[in-house]
Amino acid sequence: MNRFIKVIIVATFCALPFLSQPLMAGKPPAHIMAFLMNNTPLKPTKVFDNVYCIGSVSVTTWAIKTSEGIILIDSMWDDNDAKMIEKGMIELGLDPKDLKYILVSHGHGDHYGGAKYLADKYHAKVAMTKVDTDFMNTLNKGPNGPRSPKAPVSMFLKDGDVVTLGDRSVKILVTPGHTPGGMSFIFPVMNDGEKHNAILWGGTGIPRDMKSKLAYKKSVEHFITEAKKVNADVSLTAHLFIGSGFDDLKAAGIRKKGEKNPFILGKDGIQKYYTQMRESINKAINN
Ligand SMILES: [Zn+2]
């Protein structure tokens, strides 16, 4: 089974109860809950020259090193996870004091919960969309339980915004569907000195209700259009239990200069990824 199909199968189960928490009761299937509740740290890993992955079996963050500090994408579940991020950064030779921005993909606790600790301690700016900030603040159960302190958002991002820090920029795409105001990201990564453009789809799970499914479909098209403009060929995710994420991280951690980086999908691989994104949402709509 290829990677994206696995992504959708897992993420659909995983995120459905999250997305539609106010609409439905019930927990994700036991094996998915087992992943989501598994705080076992993964080895903090330098995946690209300027991009690092720190996190647990449940969820990860991506740290982008720039000439003026560090941009973090997502922040895991809670204070303990934030301390894991802090420790991981130090292990990787990154100074947490250099944290300048925390870009939170969407208003679910597994993505925003560590932001408060890091923002309070290191004065990093926390950025989200206004819509998902409201969503975060009004949903207080399911993934948004008391475990996850509400993120102190100090910057609202809009579609097309570019967050620039020193020599690096992250383009913001607003991609509703999984949540009402989720974001996805496009940013350059350096692999052995060679530039590639990475895409990170913020809220993977396909929602249950038709209105959100149609929003998701529209977001997929927007995402693909923008990704194609920059010839993106790298795809990253916060949930490495999806697809071959753990193996890819391990392989990236031990690869030597010049060897294949598993996160680079290449021209054909990324095309397949787009096709499968479209097929998956179309299938969900037609069911
Ligand atoms: Zn989510």
mmCIF file with all atom_site columns, C-alpha atoms in Angstrom, residues 16-186:
data_model
loop_
_atom_site.group_PDB
_atom_site.id
_atom_site.type_symbol
_atom_site.label_atom_id
_atom_site.label_alt_id
_atom_site.label_comp_id
_atom_site.label_asym_id
_atom_site.label_entity_id
_atom_site.label_seq_id
_atom_site.pdbx_PDB_ins_code
_atom_site.Cartn_x
_atom_site.Cartn_y
_atom_site.Cartn_z
_atom_site.occupancy
_atom_site.B_iso_or_equiv
_atom_site.pdbx_formal_charge
_atom_site.auth_seq_id
_atom_site.auth_comp_id
_atom_site.auth_asym_id
_atom_site.auth_atom_id
_atom_site.pdbx_PDB_model_num
ATOM 1   C CA . LEU A 1 16  ? -12.766 12.034 12.421 1.00 0.00 ? 16  LEU A CA 1
ATOM 2   C CA . PRO A 1 17  ? -13.767 12.073 16.066 1.00 0.00 ? 17  PRO A CA 1
ATOM 3   C CA . PHE A 1 18  ? -11.488 15.052 16.527 1.00 0.00 ? 18  PHE A CA 1
ATOM 4   C CA . LEU A 1 19  ? -12.918 17.079 13.735 1.00 0.00 ? 19  LEU A CA 1
ATOM 5   C CA . SER A 1 20  ? -16.512 16.413 14.492 1.00 0.00 ? 20  SER A CA 1
ATOM 6   C CA . GLN A 1 21  ? -16.190 16.357 18.247 1.00 0.00 ? 21  GLN A CA 1
ATOM 7   C CA . PRO A 1 22  ? -19.198 18.593 18.794 1.00 0.00 ? 22  PRO A CA 1
ATOM 8   C CA . LEU A 1 23  ? -21.222 16.424 16.420 1.00 0.00 ? 23  LEU A CA 1
ATOM 9   C CA . MET A 1 24  ? -20.373 12.932 17.477 1.00 0.00 ? 24  MET A CA 1
ATOM 10  C CA . ALA A 1 25  ? -19.317 11.020 20.502 1.00 0.00 ? 25  ALA A CA 1
ATOM 11  C CA . GLY A 1 26  ? -16.804 8.230  20.648 1.00 0.00 ? 26  GLY A CA 1
ATOM 12  C CA . LYS A 1 27  ? -13.098 7.783  20.462 1.00 0.00 ? 27  LYS A CA 1
ATOM 13  C CA . PRO A 1 28  ? -10.863 6.824  17.567 1.00 0.00 ? 28  PRO A CA 1
ATOM 14  C CA . PRO A 1 29  ? -10.186 3.091  17.197 1.00 0.00 ? 29  PRO A CA 1
ATOM 15  C CA . ALA A 1 30  ? -7.957  1.669  19.895 1.00 0.00 ? 30  ALA A CA 1
ATOM 16  C CA . HIS A 1 31  ? -4.835  1.294  17.753 1.00 0.00 ? 31  HIS A CA 1
ATOM 17  C CA . ILE A 1 32  ? -5.000  4.929  16.658 1.00 0.00 ? 32  ILE A CA 1
ATOM 18  C CA . MET A 1 33  ? -5.635  6.120  20.201 1.00 0.00 ? 33  MET A CA 1
ATOM 19  C CA . ALA A 1 34  ? -2.610  4.050  21.168 1.00 0.00 ? 34  ALA A CA 1
ATOM 20  C CA . PHE A 1 35  ? -0.482  6.058  18.742 1.00 0.00 ? 35  PHE A CA 1
ATOM 21  C CA . LEU A 1 36  ? -1.980  9.390  19.738 1.00 0.00 ? 36  LEU A CA 1
ATOM 22  C CA . MET A 1 37  ? -1.516  8.748  23.446 1.00 0.00 ? 37  MET A CA 1
ATOM 23  C CA . ASN A 1 38  ? 2.002   7.377  23.075 1.00 0.00 ? 38  ASN A CA 1
ATOM 24  C CA . ASN A 1 39  ? 4.418   10.004 24.351 1.00 0.00 ? 39  ASN A CA 1
ATOM 25  C CA . THR A 1 40  ? 7.526   7.931  23.724 1.00 0.00 ? 40  THR A CA 1
ATOM 26  C CA . PRO A 1 41  ? 10.083  10.370 22.340 1.00 0.00 ? 41  PRO A CA 1
ATOM 27  C CA . LEU A 1 42  ? 11.498  9.810  18.874 1.00 0.00 ? 42  LEU A CA 1
ATOM 28  C CA . LYS A 1 43  ? 15.163  10.496 18.326 1.00 0.00 ? 43  LYS A CA 1
ATOM 29  C CA . PRO A 1 44  ? 15.474  14.214 17.571 1.00 0.00 ? 44  PRO A CA 1
ATOM 30  C CA . THR A 1 45  ? 16.640  14.230 13.978 1.00 0.00 ? 45  THR A CA 1
ATOM 31  C CA . LYS A 1 46  ? 18.226  16.609 11.539 1.00 0.00 ? 46  LYS A CA 1
ATOM 32  C CA . VAL A 1 47  ? 16.271  15.829 8.375  1.00 0.00 ? 47  VAL A CA 1
ATOM 33  C CA . PHE A 1 48  ? 17.610  18.598 6.134  1.00 0.00 ? 48  PHE A CA 1
ATOM 34  C CA . ASP A 1 49  ? 20.530  21.007 6.445  1.00 0.00 ? 49  ASP A CA 1
ATOM 35  C CA . ASN A 1 50  ? 18.167  23.568 8.017  1.00 0.00 ? 50  ASN A CA 1
ATOM 36  C CA . VAL A 1 51  ? 15.158  21.504 9.151  1.00 0.00 ? 51  VAL A CA 1
ATOM 37  C CA . TYR A 1 52  ? 14.810  19.265 12.197 1.00 0.00 ? 52  TYR A CA 1
ATOM 38  C CA . CYS A 1 53  ? 12.120  16.916 13.481 1.00 0.00 ? 53  CYS A CA 1
ATOM 39  C CA . ILE A 1 54  ? 11.479  16.653 17.228 1.00 0.00 ? 54  ILE A CA 1
ATOM 40  C CA . GLY A 1 55  ? 8.620   14.790 18.808 1.00 0.00 ? 55  GLY A CA 1
ATOM 41  C CA . SER A 1 56  ? 7.024   11.590 19.961 1.00 0.00 ? 56  SER A CA 1
ATOM 42  C CA . VAL A 1 57  ? 5.198   8.615  18.508 1.00 0.00 ? 57  VAL A CA 1
ATOM 43  C CA . SER A 1 58  ? 2.020   10.707 18.854 1.00 0.00 ? 58  SER A CA 1
ATOM 44  C CA . VAL A 1 59  ? 2.979   13.942 17.155 1.00 0.00 ? 59  VAL A CA 1
ATOM 45  C CA . THR A 1 60  ? 6.038   15.930 16.118 1.00 0.00 ? 60  THR A CA 1
ATOM 46  C CA . THR A 1 61  ? 7.214   19.439 15.424 1.00 0.00 ? 61  THR A CA 1
ATOM 47  C CA . TRP A 1 62  ? 9.410   20.689 12.626 1.00 0.00 ? 62  TRP A CA 1
ATOM 48  C CA . ALA A 1 63  ? 12.061  23.291 13.453 1.00 0.00 ? 63  ALA A CA 1
ATOM 49  C CA . ILE A 1 64  ? 13.336  25.514 10.663 1.00 0.00 ? 64  ILE A CA 1
ATOM 50  C CA . LYS A 1 65  ? 16.677  27.125 11.386 1.00 0.00 ? 65  LYS A CA 1
ATOM 51  C CA . THR A 1 66  ? 17.221  30.548 9.868  1.00 0.00 ? 66  THR A CA 1
ATOM 52  C CA . SER A 1 67  ? 19.963  33.180 10.067 1.00 0.00 ? 67  SER A CA 1
ATOM 53  C CA . GLU A 1 68  ? 17.882  35.086 12.662 1.00 0.00 ? 68  GLU A CA 1
ATOM 54  C CA . GLY A 1 69  ? 16.452  32.319 14.810 1.00 0.00 ? 69  GLY A CA 1
ATOM 55  C CA . ILE A 1 70  ? 14.117  29.367 14.672 1.00 0.00 ? 70  ILE A CA 1
ATOM 56  C CA . ILE A 1 71  ? 10.606  28.870 13.330 1.00 0.00 ? 71  ILE A CA 1
ATOM 57  C CA . LEU A 1 72  ? 8.695   25.966 14.850 1.00 0.00 ? 72  LEU A CA 1
ATOM 58  C CA . ILE A 1 73  ? 5.761   24.360 13.077 1.00 0.00 ? 73  ILE A CA 1
ATOM 59  C CA . ASP A 1 74  ? 3.302   23.021 15.657 1.00 0.00 ? 74  ASP A CA 1
ATOM 60  C CA . SER A 1 75  ? 4.032   22.411 19.324 1.00 0.00 ? 75  SER A CA 1
ATOM 61  C CA . MET A 1 76  ? 2.677   18.970 20.360 1.00 0.00 ? 76  MET A CA 1
ATOM 62  C CA . TRP A 1 77  ? 0.198   18.323 23.201 1.00 0.00 ? 77  TRP A CA 1
ATOM 63  C CA . ASP A 1 78  ? 1.246   19.987 26.448 1.00 0.00 ? 78  ASP A CA 1
ATOM 64  C CA . ASP A 1 79  ? 3.944   21.398 28.755 1.00 0.00 ? 79  ASP A CA 1
ATOM 65  C CA . ASN A 1 80  ? 5.695   18.031 29.021 1.00 0.00 ? 80  ASN A CA 1
ATOM 66  C CA . ASP A 1 81  ? 5.863   17.805 25.250 1.00 0.00 ? 81  ASP A CA 1
ATOM 67  C CA . ALA A 1 82  ? 7.168   21.362 25.121 1.00 0.00 ? 82  ALA A CA 1
ATOM 68  C CA . LYS A 1 83  ? 9.976   20.269 27.453 1.00 0.00 ? 83  LYS A CA 1
ATOM 69  C CA . MET A 1 84  ? 10.639  17.387 25.061 1.00 0.00 ? 84  MET A CA 1
ATOM 70  C CA . ILE A 1 85  ? 10.949  19.918 22.240 1.00 0.00 ? 85  ILE A CA 1
ATOM 71  C CA . GLU A 1 86  ? 13.294  22.030 24.366 1.00 0.00 ? 86  GLU A CA 1
ATOM 72  C CA . LYS A 1 87  ? 15.461  19.024 25.195 1.00 0.00 ? 87  LYS A CA 1
ATOM 73  C CA . GLY A 1 88  ? 15.446  17.821 21.594 1.00 0.00 ? 88  GLY A CA 1
ATOM 74  C CA . MET A 1 89  ? 16.541  21.201 20.336 1.00 0.00 ? 89  MET A CA 1
ATOM 75  C CA . ILE A 1 90  ? 19.463  21.244 22.749 1.00 0.00 ? 90  ILE A CA 1
ATOM 76  C CA . GLU A 1 91  ? 20.461  17.724 21.682 1.00 0.00 ? 91  GLU A CA 1
ATOM 77  C CA . LEU A 1 92  ? 20.473  18.877 18.074 1.00 0.00 ? 92  LEU A CA 1
ATOM 78  C CA . GLY A 1 93  ? 22.610  21.913 18.879 1.00 0.00 ? 93  GLY A CA 1
ATOM 79  C CA . LEU A 1 94  ? 19.704  24.335 18.526 1.00 0.00 ? 94  LEU A CA 1
ATOM 80  C CA . ASP A 1 95  ? 19.253  26.975 21.227 1.00 0.00 ? 95  ASP A CA 1
ATOM 81  C CA . PRO A 1 96  ? 15.621  27.198 22.393 1.00 0.00 ? 96  PRO A CA 1
ATOM 82  C CA . LYS A 1 97  ? 16.322  30.865 23.156 1.00 0.00 ? 97  LYS A CA 1
ATOM 83  C CA . ASP A 1 98  ? 16.440  31.350 19.390 1.00 0.00 ? 98  ASP A CA 1
ATOM 84  C CA . LEU A 1 99  ? 12.777  30.350 19.010 1.00 0.00 ? 99  LEU A CA 1
ATOM 85  C CA . LYS A 1 100 ? 11.040  33.269 17.340 1.00 0.00 ? 100 LYS A CA 1
ATOM 86  C CA . TYR A 1 101 ? 7.833   31.916 15.830 1.00 0.00 ? 101 TYR A CA 1
ATOM 87  C CA . ILE A 1 102 ? 5.555   28.986 16.574 1.00 0.00 ? 102 ILE A CA 1
ATOM 88  C CA . LEU A 1 103 ? 3.221   28.443 13.634 1.00 0.00 ? 103 LEU A CA 1
ATOM 89  C CA . VAL A 1 104 ? 0.285   26.321 14.762 1.00 0.00 ? 104 VAL A CA 1
ATOM 90  C CA . SER A 1 105 ? -1.311  24.471 11.873 1.00 0.00 ? 105 SER A CA 1
ATOM 91  C CA . HIS A 1 106 ? -4.715  24.141 13.499 1.00 0.00 ? 106 HIS A CA 1
ATOM 92  C CA . GLY A 1 107 ? -6.723  24.399 16.680 1.00 0.00 ? 107 GLY A CA 1
ATOM 93  C CA . HIS A 1 108 ? -6.403  20.846 17.996 1.00 0.00 ? 108 HIS A CA 1
ATOM 94  C CA . GLY A 1 109 ? -4.574  20.222 21.275 1.00 0.00 ? 109 GLY A CA 1
ATOM 95  C CA . ASP A 1 110 ? -1.966  17.889 19.784 1.00 0.00 ? 110 ASP A CA 1
ATOM 96  C CA . HIS A 1 111 ? -0.713  20.804 17.683 1.00 0.00 ? 111 HIS A CA 1
ATOM 97  C CA . TYR A 1 112 ? -1.120  23.869 19.950 1.00 0.00 ? 112 TYR A CA 1
ATOM 98  C CA . GLY A 1 113 ? -0.687  22.437 23.484 1.00 0.00 ? 113 GLY A CA 1
ATOM 99  C CA . GLY A 1 114 ? 3.062   23.036 23.881 1.00 0.00 ? 114 GLY A CA 1
ATOM 100 C CA . ALA A 1 115 ? 2.984   26.600 22.551 1.00 0.00 ? 115 ALA A CA 1
ATOM 101 C CA . LYS A 1 116 ? 2.168   28.331 25.843 1.00 0.00 ? 116 LYS A CA 1
ATOM 102 C CA . TYR A 1 117 ? 5.168   26.898 27.684 1.00 0.00 ? 117 TYR A CA 1
ATOM 103 C CA . LEU A 1 118 ? 7.534   27.799 24.860 1.00 0.00 ? 118 LEU A CA 1
ATOM 104 C CA . ALA A 1 119 ? 6.038   31.242 24.264 1.00 0.00 ? 119 ALA A CA 1
ATOM 105 C CA . ASP A 1 120 ? 6.128   32.112 27.971 1.00 0.00 ? 120 ASP A CA 1
ATOM 106 C CA . LYS A 1 121 ? 9.697   30.935 28.414 1.00 0.00 ? 121 LYS A CA 1
ATOM 107 C CA . TYR A 1 122 ? 11.279  32.091 25.169 1.00 0.00 ? 122 TYR A CA 1
ATOM 108 C CA . HIS A 1 123 ? 8.961   34.919 24.085 1.00 0.00 ? 123 HIS A CA 1
ATOM 109 C CA . ALA A 1 124 ? 8.274   33.277 20.748 1.00 0.00 ? 124 ALA A CA 1
ATOM 110 C CA . LYS A 1 125 ? 5.330   34.644 18.809 1.00 0.00 ? 125 LYS A CA 1
ATOM 111 C CA . VAL A 1 126 ? 2.512   32.155 18.380 1.00 0.00 ? 126 VAL A CA 1
ATOM 112 C CA . ALA A 1 127 ? 0.692   32.391 15.067 1.00 0.00 ? 127 ALA A CA 1
ATOM 113 C CA . MET A 1 128 ? -2.549  30.785 13.915 1.00 0.00 ? 128 MET A CA 1
ATOM 114 C CA . THR A 1 129 ? -5.538  31.824 11.843 1.00 0.00 ? 129 THR A CA 1
ATOM 115 C CA . LYS A 1 130 ? -8.202  33.889 13.602 1.00 0.00 ? 130 LYS A CA 1
ATOM 116 C CA . VAL A 1 131 ? -10.806 31.266 12.706 1.00 0.00 ? 131 VAL A CA 1
ATOM 117 C CA . ASP A 1 132 ? -8.891  28.394 14.280 1.00 0.00 ? 132 ASP A CA 1
ATOM 118 C CA . THR A 1 133 ? -7.929  30.489 17.297 1.00 0.00 ? 133 THR A CA 1
ATOM 119 C CA . ASP A 1 134 ? -11.641 30.917 17.967 1.00 0.00 ? 134 ASP A CA 1
ATOM 120 C CA . PHE A 1 135 ? -12.165 27.228 17.259 1.00 0.00 ? 135 PHE A CA 1
ATOM 121 C CA . MET A 1 136 ? -9.403  26.324 19.740 1.00 0.00 ? 136 MET A CA 1
ATOM 122 C CA . ASN A 1 137 ? -10.863 28.595 22.392 1.00 0.00 ? 137 ASN A CA 1
ATOM 123 C CA . THR A 1 138 ? -14.418 27.317 22.073 1.00 0.00 ? 138 THR A CA 1
ATOM 124 C CA . LEU A 1 139 ? -13.767 23.567 21.801 1.00 0.00 ? 139 LEU A CA 1
ATOM 125 C CA . ASN A 1 140 ? -12.839 22.222 25.224 1.00 0.00 ? 140 ASN A CA 1
ATOM 126 C CA . LYS A 1 141 ? -13.174 18.484 24.908 1.00 0.00 ? 141 LYS A CA 1
ATOM 127 C CA . GLY A 1 142 ? -11.883 15.634 22.796 1.00 0.00 ? 142 GLY A CA 1
ATOM 128 C CA . PRO A 1 143 ? -8.421  16.668 21.580 1.00 0.00 ? 143 PRO A CA 1
ATOM 129 C CA . ASN A 1 144 ? -8.858  20.062 23.248 1.00 0.00 ? 144 ASN A CA 1
ATOM 130 C CA . GLY A 1 145 ? -9.132  18.835 26.829 1.00 0.00 ? 145 GLY A CA 1
ATOM 131 C CA . PRO A 1 146 ? -7.458  20.342 29.930 1.00 0.00 ? 146 PRO A CA 1
ATOM 132 C CA . ARG A 1 147 ? -4.180  18.616 29.097 1.00 0.00 ? 147 ARG A CA 1
ATOM 133 C CA . SER A 1 148 ? -3.489  21.226 26.402 1.00 0.00 ? 148 SER A CA 1
ATOM 134 C CA . PRO A 1 149 ? -3.133  24.846 27.563 1.00 0.00 ? 149 PRO A CA 1
ATOM 135 C CA . LYS A 1 150 ? -4.689  27.235 25.067 1.00 0.00 ? 150 LYS A CA 1
ATOM 136 C CA . ALA A 1 151 ? -2.010  28.767 22.878 1.00 0.00 ? 151 ALA A CA 1
ATOM 137 C CA . PRO A 1 152 ? -1.367  32.479 23.496 1.00 0.00 ? 152 PRO A CA 1
ATOM 138 C CA . VAL A 1 153 ? -1.837  33.497 19.880 1.00 0.00 ? 153 VAL A CA 1
ATOM 139 C CA . SER A 1 154 ? -0.318  36.899 19.197 1.00 0.00 ? 154 SER A CA 1
ATOM 140 C CA . MET A 1 155 ? -0.371  36.884 15.428 1.00 0.00 ? 155 MET A CA 1
ATOM 141 C CA . PHE A 1 156 ? -3.202  35.984 13.081 1.00 0.00 ? 156 PHE A CA 1
ATOM 142 C CA . LEU A 1 157 ? -2.169  34.585 9.718  1.00 0.00 ? 157 LEU A CA 1
ATOM 143 C CA . LYS A 1 158 ? -4.080  34.803 6.474  1.00 0.00 ? 158 LYS A CA 1
ATOM 144 C CA . ASP A 1 159 ? -3.898  32.904 3.242  1.00 0.00 ? 159 ASP A CA 1
ATOM 145 C CA . GLY A 1 160 ? -0.886  33.957 1.185  1.00 0.00 ? 160 GLY A CA 1
ATOM 146 C CA . ASP A 1 161 ? 0.978   35.469 4.127  1.00 0.00 ? 161 ASP A CA 1
ATOM 147 C CA . VAL A 1 162 ? 4.694   34.869 4.229  1.00 0.00 ? 162 VAL A CA 1
ATOM 148 C CA . VAL A 1 163 ? 6.446   34.562 7.568  1.00 0.00 ? 163 VAL A CA 1
ATOM 149 C CA . THR A 1 164 ? 10.035  35.632 7.057  1.00 0.00 ? 164 THR A CA 1
ATOM 150 C CA . LEU A 1 165 ? 12.823  35.235 9.568  1.00 0.00 ? 165 LEU A CA 1
ATOM 151 C CA . GLY A 1 166 ? 16.356  36.052 8.461  1.00 0.00 ? 166 GLY A CA 1
ATOM 152 C CA . ASP A 1 167 ? 17.170  34.112 5.318  1.00 0.00 ? 167 ASP A CA 1
ATOM 153 C CA . ARG A 1 168 ? 14.099  31.818 5.357  1.00 0.00 ? 168 ARG A CA 1
ATOM 154 C CA . SER A 1 169 ? 10.412  32.223 4.640  1.00 0.00 ? 169 SER A CA 1
ATOM 155 C CA . VAL A 1 170 ? 7.348   30.086 5.183  1.00 0.00 ? 170 VAL A CA 1
ATOM 156 C CA . LYS A 1 171 ? 4.351   30.594 2.945  1.00 0.00 ? 171 LYS A CA 1
ATOM 157 C CA . ILE A 1 172 ? 0.977   30.231 4.626  1.00 0.00 ? 172 ILE A CA 1
ATOM 158 C CA . LEU A 1 173 ? -1.945  28.558 2.914  1.00 0.00 ? 173 LEU A CA 1
ATOM 159 C CA . VAL A 1 174 ? -5.286  28.534 4.659  1.00 0.00 ? 174 VAL A CA 1
ATOM 160 C CA . THR A 1 175 ? -6.711  25.070 4.053  1.00 0.00 ? 175 THR A CA 1
ATOM 161 C CA . PRO A 1 176 ? -9.986  24.564 5.917  1.00 0.00 ? 176 PRO A CA 1
ATOM 162 C CA . GLY A 1 177 ? -11.673 21.189 6.036  1.00 0.00 ? 177 GLY A CA 1
ATOM 163 C CA . HIS A 1 178 ? -10.117 19.237 8.886  1.00 0.00 ? 178 HIS A CA 1
ATOM 164 C CA . THR A 1 179 ? -10.835 22.281 11.071 1.00 0.00 ? 179 THR A CA 1
ATOM 165 C CA . PRO A 1 180 ? -12.554 25.520 10.021 1.00 0.00 ? 180 PRO A CA 1
ATOM 166 C CA . GLY A 1 181 ? -9.343  27.557 9.712  1.00 0.00 ? 181 GLY A CA 1
ATOM 167 C CA . GLY A 1 182 ? -6.428  25.178 9.450  1.00 0.00 ? 182 GLY A CA 1
ATOM 168 C CA . MET A 1 183 ? -3.188  26.114 7.728  1.00 0.00 ? 183 MET A CA 1
ATOM 169 C CA . SER A 1 184 ? -0.705  24.324 5.532  1.00 0.00 ? 184 SER A CA 1
ATOM 170 C CA . PHE A 1 185 ? 2.817   25.454 4.763  1.00 0.00 ? 185 PHE A CA 1
ATOM 171 C CA . ILE A 1 186 ? 5.331   25.714 1.946  1.00 0.00 ? 186 ILE A CA 1
#
